[in-house]
PDB file of C-alpha atoms in Angstrom:
ATOM      1  CA  GLY A   1      50.405  30.077   2.840  1.00 46.00           C
ATOM      2  CA  ASP A   2      47.705  29.586   0.239  1.00 49.00           C
ATOM      3  CA  ASP A   3      49.820  31.325  -2.450  1.00 51.00           C
ATOM      4  CA  THR A   4      52.768  28.946  -2.254  1.00 50.00           C
ATOM      5  CA  PRO A   5      53.876  27.193  -5.466  1.00 50.00           C
ATOM      6  CA  MET A   6      52.657  23.891  -4.015  1.00 47.00           C
ATOM      7  CA  THR A   7      49.013  24.983  -4.116  1.00 56.00           C
ATOM      8  CA  PRO A   8      48.347  23.817  -7.735  1.00 57.00           C
ATOM      9  CA  TRP A   9      49.865  20.453  -6.944  1.00 49.00           C
ATOM     10  CA  ARG A  10      47.778  20.170  -3.826  1.00 51.00           C
ATOM     11  CA  SER A  11      44.697  21.073  -5.814  1.00 54.00           C
ATOM     12  CA  ARG A  12      45.509  18.441  -8.424  1.00 52.00           C
ATOM     13  CA  ALA A  13      46.199  15.847  -5.737  1.00 47.00           C
ATOM     14  CA  SER A  14      42.883  16.643  -4.064  1.00 52.00           C
ATOM     15  CA  ALA A  15      41.093  16.289  -7.393  1.00 49.00           C
ATOM     16  CA  VAL A  16      42.772  12.942  -8.075  1.00 49.00           C
ATOM     17  CA  VAL A  17      41.961  11.640  -4.602  1.00 50.00           C
ATOM     18  CA  GLY A  18      38.382  12.875  -4.857  1.00 51.00           C
ATOM     19  CA  GLY A  19      37.937  11.310  -8.278  1.00 59.00           C
ATOM     20  CA  SER A  20      39.351   7.991  -7.107  1.00 75.00           C
ATOM     21  CA  TYR A  21      37.068   8.046  -4.077  1.00 75.00           C
ATOM     22  CA  ASN A  22      33.992   8.737  -6.232  1.00 79.00           C
ATOM     23  CA  LYS A  23      34.924   5.908  -8.591  1.00 83.00           C
ATOM     24  CA  LEU A  24      35.391   3.564  -5.643  1.00 86.00           C
ATOM     25  CA  VAL A  25      32.001   4.518  -4.198  1.00 82.00           C
ATOM     26  CA  THR A  26      30.343   4.104  -7.604  1.00 84.00           C
ATOM     27  CA  ARG A  27      31.839   0.639  -8.072  1.00 86.00           C
ATOM     28  CA  PHE A  28      30.800  -0.355  -4.559  1.00 86.00           C
ATOM     29  CA  VAL A  29      27.224   0.833  -5.143  1.00 83.00           C
ATOM     30  CA  ASN A  30      27.029  -0.957  -8.502  1.00 83.00           C
ATOM     31  CA  SER A  31      28.370  -4.185  -7.019  1.00 85.00           C
ATOM     32  CA  SER A  32      25.970  -3.945  -4.076  1.00 84.00           C
ATOM     33  CA  ILE A  33      22.972  -3.450  -6.371  1.00 84.00           C
ATOM     34  CA  VAL A  34      23.919  -6.393  -8.579  1.00 84.00           C
ATOM     35  CA  MET A  35      24.548  -8.648  -5.575  1.00 86.00           C
ATOM     36  CA  ALA A  36      21.246  -7.573  -4.035  1.00 84.00           C
ATOM     37  CA  PHE A  37      19.415  -8.564  -7.232  1.00 82.00           C
ATOM     38  CA  ILE A  38      21.143 -11.945  -7.276  1.00 85.00           C
ATOM     39  CA  LEU A  39      20.735 -12.745  -3.576  1.00 88.00           C
ATOM     40  CA  TYR A  40      17.319 -11.163  -2.989  1.00 89.00           C
ATOM     41  CA  PRO A  41      15.156 -14.040  -4.336  1.00 87.00           C
ATOM     42  CA  LEU A  42      17.369 -16.639  -2.634  1.00 89.00           C
ATOM     43  CA  VAL A  43      17.230 -14.931   0.753  1.00 91.00           C
ATOM     44  CA  ILE A  44      13.471 -14.385   0.516  1.00 91.00           C
ATOM     45  CA  ARG A  45      12.991 -18.032  -0.422  1.00 88.00           C
ATOM     46  CA  PHE A  46      14.997 -19.042   2.638  1.00 89.00           C
ATOM     47  CA  LEU A  47      13.076 -16.682   4.941  1.00 90.00           C
ATOM     48  CA  VAL A  48       9.651 -18.076   3.984  1.00 89.00           C
ATOM     49  CA  VAL A  49      10.576 -21.690   4.772  1.00 88.00           C
ATOM     50  CA  PRO A  50       9.035 -21.542   8.296  1.00 87.00           C
ATOM     51  CA  PHE A  51       5.733 -20.460   6.727  1.00 87.00           C
ATOM     52  CA  GLU A  52       5.556 -23.489   4.414  1.00 85.00           C
ATOM     53  CA  CYS A  53       3.229 -25.825   6.263  1.00 84.00           C
ATOM     54  CA  VAL A  54       1.290 -28.752   4.824  1.00 81.00           C
ATOM     55  CA  ASP A  55      -2.050 -30.104   5.951  1.00 76.00           C
ATOM     56  CA  LEU A  56      -1.598 -33.823   6.666  1.00 72.00           C
ATOM     57  CA  GLU A  57      -5.238 -34.494   7.503  1.00 63.00           C
ATOM     58  CA  GLU A  58      -6.176 -35.965   4.147  1.00 51.00           C
ATOM     59  CA  LYS A  59      -2.908 -37.832   3.620  1.00 51.00           C
ATOM     60  CA  PHE A  60      -2.335 -39.411   7.000  1.00 51.00           C
ATOM     61  CA  SER A  61      -5.554 -39.213   8.996  1.00 47.00           C
ATOM     62  CA  ASN A  62      -6.330 -42.867   8.347  1.00 47.00           C
ATOM     63  CA  ALA A  63      -2.798 -44.192   8.634  1.00 48.00           C
ATOM     64  CA  ASN A  64      -1.592 -42.211  11.619  1.00 49.00           C
ATOM     65  CA  LYS A  65      -4.036 -40.562  13.960  1.00 45.00           C
ATOM     66  CA  SER A  66      -1.304 -38.582  15.704  1.00 46.00           C
ATOM     67  CA  LEU A  67      -0.628 -36.640  12.510  1.00 44.00           C
ATOM     68  CA  ALA A  68      -4.255 -35.972  11.691  1.00 45.00           C
ATOM     69  CA  PHE A  69      -5.834 -32.529  11.927  1.00 48.00           C
ATOM     70  CA  SER A  70      -2.523 -30.685  12.122  1.00 72.00           C
ATOM     71  CA  PHE A  71      -0.226 -28.644   9.976  1.00 79.00           C
ATOM     72  CA  ARG A  72       3.375 -29.781   9.727  1.00 82.00           C
ATOM     73  CA  LEU A  73       6.424 -27.958   8.479  1.00 83.00           C
ATOM     74  CA  LYS A  74       7.041 -28.955   4.886  1.00 83.00           C
ATOM     75  CA  GLN A  75      10.816 -29.177   5.334  1.00 82.00           C
ATOM     76  CA  ASP A  76      10.545 -31.256   8.524  1.00 81.00           C
ATOM     77  CA  LEU A  77       7.311 -33.133   9.231  1.00 79.00           C
ATOM     78  CA  GLU A  78       8.393 -33.666  12.833  1.00 81.00           C
ATOM     79  CA  VAL A  79       7.764 -29.963  13.516  1.00 82.00           C
ATOM     80  CA  GLU A  80       4.159 -28.987  14.159  1.00 84.00           C
ATOM     81  CA  CYS A  81       3.252 -25.592  12.776  1.00 83.00           C
ATOM     82  CA  PHE A  82       1.816 -22.732  14.850  1.00 79.00           C
ATOM     83  CA  PHE A  83       1.910 -24.571  18.184  1.00 79.00           C
ATOM     84  CA  SER A  84       5.425 -25.875  18.741  1.00 82.00           C
ATOM     85  CA  LYS A  85       7.965 -23.579  20.393  1.00 86.00           C
ATOM     86  CA  ALA A  86      10.597 -24.260  17.740  1.00 84.00           C
ATOM     87  CA  HIS A  87       8.249 -23.249  14.943  1.00 85.00           C
ATOM     88  CA  ARG A  88       7.203 -20.089  16.761  1.00 88.00           C
ATOM     89  CA  ASN A  89      10.823 -19.057  17.230  1.00 89.00           C
ATOM     90  CA  TRP A  90      11.655 -19.665  13.567  1.00 88.00           C
ATOM     91  CA  THR A  91       8.505 -17.826  12.507  1.00 90.00           C
ATOM     92  CA  ILE A  92       9.420 -14.784  14.599  1.00 92.00           C
ATOM     93  CA  CYS A  93      12.952 -14.714  13.174  1.00 91.00           C
ATOM     94  CA  SER A  94      11.654 -15.110   9.621  1.00 92.00           C
ATOM     95  CA  THR A  95       9.073 -12.373  10.100  1.00 92.00           C
ATOM     96  CA  ILE A  96      11.741  -9.972  11.343  1.00 94.00           C
ATOM     97  CA  GLY A  97      13.946 -10.903   8.376  1.00 92.00           C
ATOM     98  CA  LEU A  98      11.115 -10.391   5.895  1.00 91.00           C
ATOM     99  CA  VAL A  99      10.277  -6.992   7.340  1.00 91.00           C
ATOM    100  CA  LEU A 100      13.875  -5.772   7.524  1.00 92.00           C
ATOM    101  CA  TYR A 101      15.195  -7.349   4.324  1.00 91.00           C
ATOM    102  CA  GLY A 102      12.176  -8.289   2.227  1.00 90.00           C
ATOM    103  CA  LEU A 103      10.433  -4.942   2.650  1.00 91.00           C
ATOM    104  CA  GLY A 104      13.535  -2.955   3.532  1.00 92.00           C
ATOM    105  CA  ILE A 105      15.216  -3.450   0.155  1.00 92.00           C
ATOM    106  CA  PRO A 106      12.300  -2.075  -1.932  1.00 93.00           C
ATOM    107  CA  VAL A 107      11.833   0.828   0.497  1.00 94.00           C
ATOM    108  CA  LEU A 108      15.570   1.594   0.386  1.00 92.00           C
ATOM    109  CA  MET A 109      15.546   1.476  -3.412  1.00 92.00           C
ATOM    110  CA  PHE A 110      12.611   3.896  -3.560  1.00 94.00           C
ATOM    111  CA  TRP A 111      14.181   6.225  -1.006  1.00 95.00           C
ATOM    112  CA  VAL A 112      17.522   6.365  -2.827  1.00 93.00           C
ATOM    113  CA  LEU A 113      15.881   7.033  -6.192  1.00 93.00           C
ATOM    114  CA  PHE A 114      13.510   9.586  -4.689  1.00 94.00           C
ATOM    115  CA  LYS A 115      16.468  11.565  -3.357  1.00 93.00           C
ATOM    116  CA  VAL A 116      18.052  11.824  -6.819  1.00 92.00           C
ATOM    117  CA  ARG A 117      14.825  12.053  -8.831  1.00 91.00           C
ATOM    118  CA  THR A 118      15.745  15.527 -10.160  1.00 91.00           C
ATOM    119  CA  ARG A 119      19.237  14.403 -11.239  1.00 91.00           C
ATOM    120  CA  LEU A 120      18.506  11.116 -12.989  1.00 90.00           C
ATOM    121  CA  PHE A 121      20.242  12.208 -16.202  1.00 89.00           C
ATOM    122  CA  GLN A 122      23.465  13.362 -14.552  1.00 89.00           C
ATOM    123  CA  ASP A 123      26.456  11.157 -15.265  1.00 88.00           C
ATOM    124  CA  ASP A 124      27.368  10.438 -11.648  1.00 86.00           C
ATOM    125  CA  VAL A 125      23.789   9.419 -10.797  1.00 89.00           C
ATOM    126  CA  ARG A 126      23.412   7.261 -13.896  1.00 89.00           C
ATOM    127  CA  LYS A 127      26.684   5.480 -13.171  1.00 86.00           C
ATOM    128  CA  ARG A 128      25.642   4.677  -9.603  1.00 87.00           C
ATOM    129  CA  TYR A 129      21.907   4.037  -9.831  1.00 89.00           C
ATOM    130  CA  GLY A 130      21.171   3.732 -13.543  1.00 89.00           C
ATOM    131  CA  PHE A 131      20.734  -0.022 -13.151  1.00 87.00           C
ATOM    132  CA  LEU A 132      17.608   0.665 -11.080  1.00 90.00           C
ATOM    133  CA  TYR A 133      15.748   2.993 -13.435  1.00 91.00           C
ATOM    134  CA  SER A 134      17.162   2.480 -16.924  1.00 88.00           C
ATOM    135  CA  GLY A 135      14.383   1.308 -19.230  1.00 89.00           C
ATOM    136  CA  PHE A 136      11.619   3.065 -17.321  1.00 92.00           C
ATOM    137  CA  GLU A 137       9.963   6.321 -18.218  1.00 92.00           C
ATOM    138  CA  LEU A 138      11.302   9.270 -16.258  1.00 89.00           C
ATOM    139  CA  LYS A 139       8.156   9.687 -14.184  1.00 91.00           C
ATOM    140  CA  ARG A 140       8.132   5.937 -13.396  1.00 92.00           C
ATOM    141  CA  TYR A 141      11.727   5.802 -12.142  1.00 93.00           C
ATOM    142  CA  TYR A 142      10.658   3.987  -8.948  1.00 93.00           C
ATOM    143  CA  PHE A 143       8.989   0.968 -10.553  1.00 94.00           C
ATOM    144  CA  GLU A 144      11.901  -1.385  -9.942  1.00 93.00           C
ATOM    145  CA  ALA A 145      11.094  -1.077  -6.234  1.00 93.00           C
ATOM    146  CA  ILE A 146       7.484  -2.074  -6.973  1.00 94.00           C
ATOM    147  CA  TYR A 147       8.576  -5.105  -8.985  1.00 93.00           C
ATOM    148  CA  THR A 148      10.934  -6.121  -6.185  1.00 92.00           C
ATOM    149  CA  PHE A 149       8.057  -5.893  -3.710  1.00 92.00           C
ATOM    150  CA  ARG A 150       5.982  -8.041  -6.066  1.00 92.00           C
ATOM    151  CA  LYS A 151       8.526 -10.847  -5.725  1.00 89.00           C
ATOM    152  CA  VAL A 152       8.035 -10.873  -1.955  1.00 90.00           C
ATOM    153  CA  VAL A 153       4.252 -10.941  -2.273  1.00 91.00           C
ATOM    154  CA  ILE A 154       4.209 -13.844  -4.735  1.00 89.00           C
ATOM    155  CA  VAL A 155       6.704 -15.911  -2.737  1.00 88.00           C
ATOM    156  CA  LEU A 156       4.722 -15.330   0.463  1.00 88.00           C
ATOM    157  CA  PHE A 157       1.438 -16.311  -1.161  1.00 88.00           C
ATOM    158  CA  CYS A 158       3.026 -19.504  -2.451  1.00 84.00           C
ATOM    159  CA  THR A 159       3.543 -20.637   1.150  1.00 84.00           C
ATOM    160  CA  PHE A 160      -0.172 -20.846   2.031  1.00 81.00           C
ATOM    161  CA  PRO A 161      -1.011 -24.480   2.879  1.00 75.00           C
ATOM    162  CA  ASN A 162      -4.434 -24.401   1.244  1.00 76.00           C
ATOM    163  CA  MET A 163      -4.151 -24.653  -2.533  1.00 79.00           C
ATOM    164  CA  TYR A 164      -7.362 -22.731  -3.288  1.00 81.00           C
ATOM    165  CA  VAL A 165      -6.414 -19.844  -1.027  1.00 83.00           C
ATOM    166  CA  ARG A 166      -2.928 -19.824  -2.547  1.00 85.00           C
ATOM    167  CA  MET A 167      -4.218 -19.746  -6.108  1.00 85.00           C
ATOM    168  CA  LEU A 168      -6.845 -17.085  -5.352  1.00 87.00           C
ATOM    169  CA  LEU A 169      -4.297 -14.805  -3.725  1.00 89.00           C
ATOM    170  CA  MET A 170      -1.930 -15.216  -6.652  1.00 89.00           C
ATOM    171  CA  LEU A 171      -4.792 -14.581  -9.082  1.00 89.00           C
ATOM    172  CA  PHE A 172      -5.766 -11.356  -7.314  1.00 91.00           C
ATOM    173  CA  THR A 173      -2.116 -10.319  -7.250  1.00 91.00           C
ATOM    174  CA  SER A 174      -1.653 -10.934 -10.960  1.00 91.00           C
ATOM    175  CA  TRP A 175      -4.819  -8.996 -11.765  1.00 92.00           C
ATOM    176  CA  ALA A 176      -3.765  -6.103  -9.509  1.00 93.00           C
ATOM    177  CA  PHE A 177      -0.349  -5.798 -11.127  1.00 94.00           C
ATOM    178  CA  MET A 178      -1.870  -6.200 -14.581  1.00 92.00           C
ATOM    179  CA  LEU A 179      -4.224  -3.278 -13.932  1.00 94.00           C
ATOM    180  CA  LEU A 180      -1.320  -1.273 -12.538  1.00 94.00           C
ATOM    181  CA  HIS A 181       0.702  -2.006 -15.666  1.00 94.00           C
ATOM    182  CA  ILE A 182      -2.160  -1.051 -17.990  1.00 92.00           C
ATOM    183  CA  VAL A 183      -2.689   2.256 -16.206  1.00 93.00           C
ATOM    184  CA  THR A 184       0.960   3.267 -15.831  1.00 93.00           C
ATOM    185  CA  GLN A 185       2.805   1.658 -18.791  1.00 92.00           C
ATOM    186  CA  PRO A 186       6.077   2.240 -16.871  1.00 93.00           C
ATOM    187  CA  PHE A 187       8.652   1.195 -19.467  1.00 93.00           C
ATOM    188  CA  ASP A 188       9.992   3.584 -22.075  1.00 88.00           C
ATOM    189  CA  ASN A 189       8.834   3.363 -25.677  1.00 85.00           C
ATOM    190  CA  ARG A 190      11.964   1.883 -27.237  1.00 80.00           C
ATOM    191  CA  GLY A 191      11.398  -0.779 -29.873  1.00 77.00           C
ATOM    192  CA  PHE A 192       7.714   0.111 -30.374  1.00 80.00           C
ATOM    193  CA  GLN A 193       6.947  -0.393 -26.664  1.00 84.00           C
ATOM    194  CA  CYS A 194       8.426  -3.885 -26.667  1.00 89.00           C
ATOM    195  CA  LEU A 195       9.234  -3.765 -22.933  1.00 89.00           C
ATOM    196  CA  ASP A 196       5.662  -2.878 -21.991  1.00 91.00           C
ATOM    197  CA  ARG A 197       4.393  -5.606 -24.289  1.00 92.00           C
ATOM    198  CA  LEU A 198       6.709  -8.214 -22.785  1.00 91.00           C
ATOM    199  CA  GLU A 199       5.632  -7.295 -19.260  1.00 92.00           C
ATOM    200  CA  SER A 200       1.999  -7.464 -20.323  1.00 92.00           C
ATOM    201  CA  LEU A 201       2.526 -10.922 -21.806  1.00 92.00           C
ATOM    202  CA  ASN A 202       4.291 -12.021 -18.631  1.00 91.00           C
ATOM    203  CA  LEU A 203       1.363 -10.949 -16.443  1.00 91.00           C
ATOM    204  CA  ARG A 204      -1.160 -12.518 -18.811  1.00 91.00           C
ATOM    205  CA  ALA A 205       0.721 -15.812 -18.756  1.00 92.00           C
ATOM    206  CA  LEU A 206       0.726 -15.790 -14.947  1.00 89.00           C
ATOM    207  CA  THR A 207      -2.991 -15.002 -14.828  1.00 90.00           C
ATOM    208  CA  VAL A 208      -3.911 -17.692 -17.356  1.00 90.00           C
ATOM    209  CA  THR A 209      -1.762 -20.303 -15.586  1.00 88.00           C
ATOM    210  CA  VAL A 210      -3.277 -19.616 -12.156  1.00 87.00           C
ATOM    211  CA  THR A 211      -6.810 -19.495 -13.585  1.00 85.00           C
ATOM    212  CA  ALA A 212      -6.296 -22.789 -15.416  1.00 84.00           C
ATOM    213  CA  ARG A 213      -5.089 -24.423 -12.202  1.00 81.00           C
ATOM    214  CA  LEU A 214      -8.149 -23.195 -10.315  1.00 80.00           C
ATOM    215  CA  VAL A 215     -10.517 -24.376 -13.032  1.00 78.00           C
ATOM    216  CA  TYR A 216      -8.829 -27.764 -13.333  1.00 75.00           C
ATOM    217  CA  ASP A 217      -8.956 -28.394  -9.580  1.00 72.00           C
ATOM    218  CA  THR A 218     -12.658 -27.570  -9.413  1.00 69.00           C
ATOM    219  CA  PRO A 219     -14.365 -31.005  -9.040  1.00 64.00           C
ATOM    220  CA  PHE A 220     -16.845 -30.498 -11.887  1.00 58.00           C
ATOM    221  CA  TYR A 221     -14.299 -29.285 -14.416  1.00 59.00           C
ATOM    222  CA  LYS A 222     -11.732 -31.829 -13.285  1.00 61.00           C
ATOM    223  CA  GLU A 223     -14.146 -34.713 -13.823  1.00 64.00           C
ATOM    224  CA  TRP A 224     -15.287 -33.241 -17.134  1.00 61.00           C
ATOM    225  CA  THR A 225     -11.670 -32.876 -18.294  1.00 61.00           C
ATOM    226  CA  ILE A 226     -10.845 -36.479 -17.382  1.00 62.00           C
ATOM    227  CA  GLN A 227     -13.923 -37.770 -19.172  1.00 65.00           C
ATOM    228  CA  TRP A 228     -13.114 -35.676 -22.224  1.00 62.00           C
ATOM    229  CA  LEU A 229      -9.538 -37.005 -22.328  1.00 60.00           C
ATOM    230  CA  LEU A 230     -10.735 -40.605 -21.933  1.00 64.00           C
ATOM    231  CA  HIS A 231     -13.286 -40.341 -24.741  1.00 65.00           C
ATOM    232  CA  ALA A 232     -11.303 -38.072 -27.045  1.00 56.00           C
TER     233      ALA A 232
END
């Protein structure tokens, strides 16, 4: 019955088994999060390969008429973008992968943190998911999911074949995330807000770099820069 002398031992055994199980789950979750952070950029970079097309009109229109006025896959110039069956199949597979993995990971991160948002300071929650929200203010616990989504957006925009469109999209993205950072200031205030300052400097550097590229590639400024360097 329940009052047998073995009951305390059974209770202790259950506690030991339960504790071991919780530790195993915590280690598995921690390992999965770390591996996801390591593999996420690599997988996303692989998934956007079918979207990386180059316009060969300017480069080969005079030398090879068959390649003129067409976009070719950057990794294999034999594959014509948008029209060939092989490229369409790869594009469909990559799109499914980006939706399920590229967007699924940030959504999963937000969903998991949202479920435990009232228990963020409990030891078991911090041990399992602390890697995702440590360093952020309590009310901005979900910002790691936003930064993960930002990686997908930037990598996707980098695949646009037209340089001006690519730079403009990246410029708008950097400005949008800069405004978001200014409004929210998501990091905690340790070290005199050093984390917020570093993120602000990071976004400013991205914005200045993209703007400088756009200005330099503008014909007027490009010619003016070359003349200035020649006569300096």
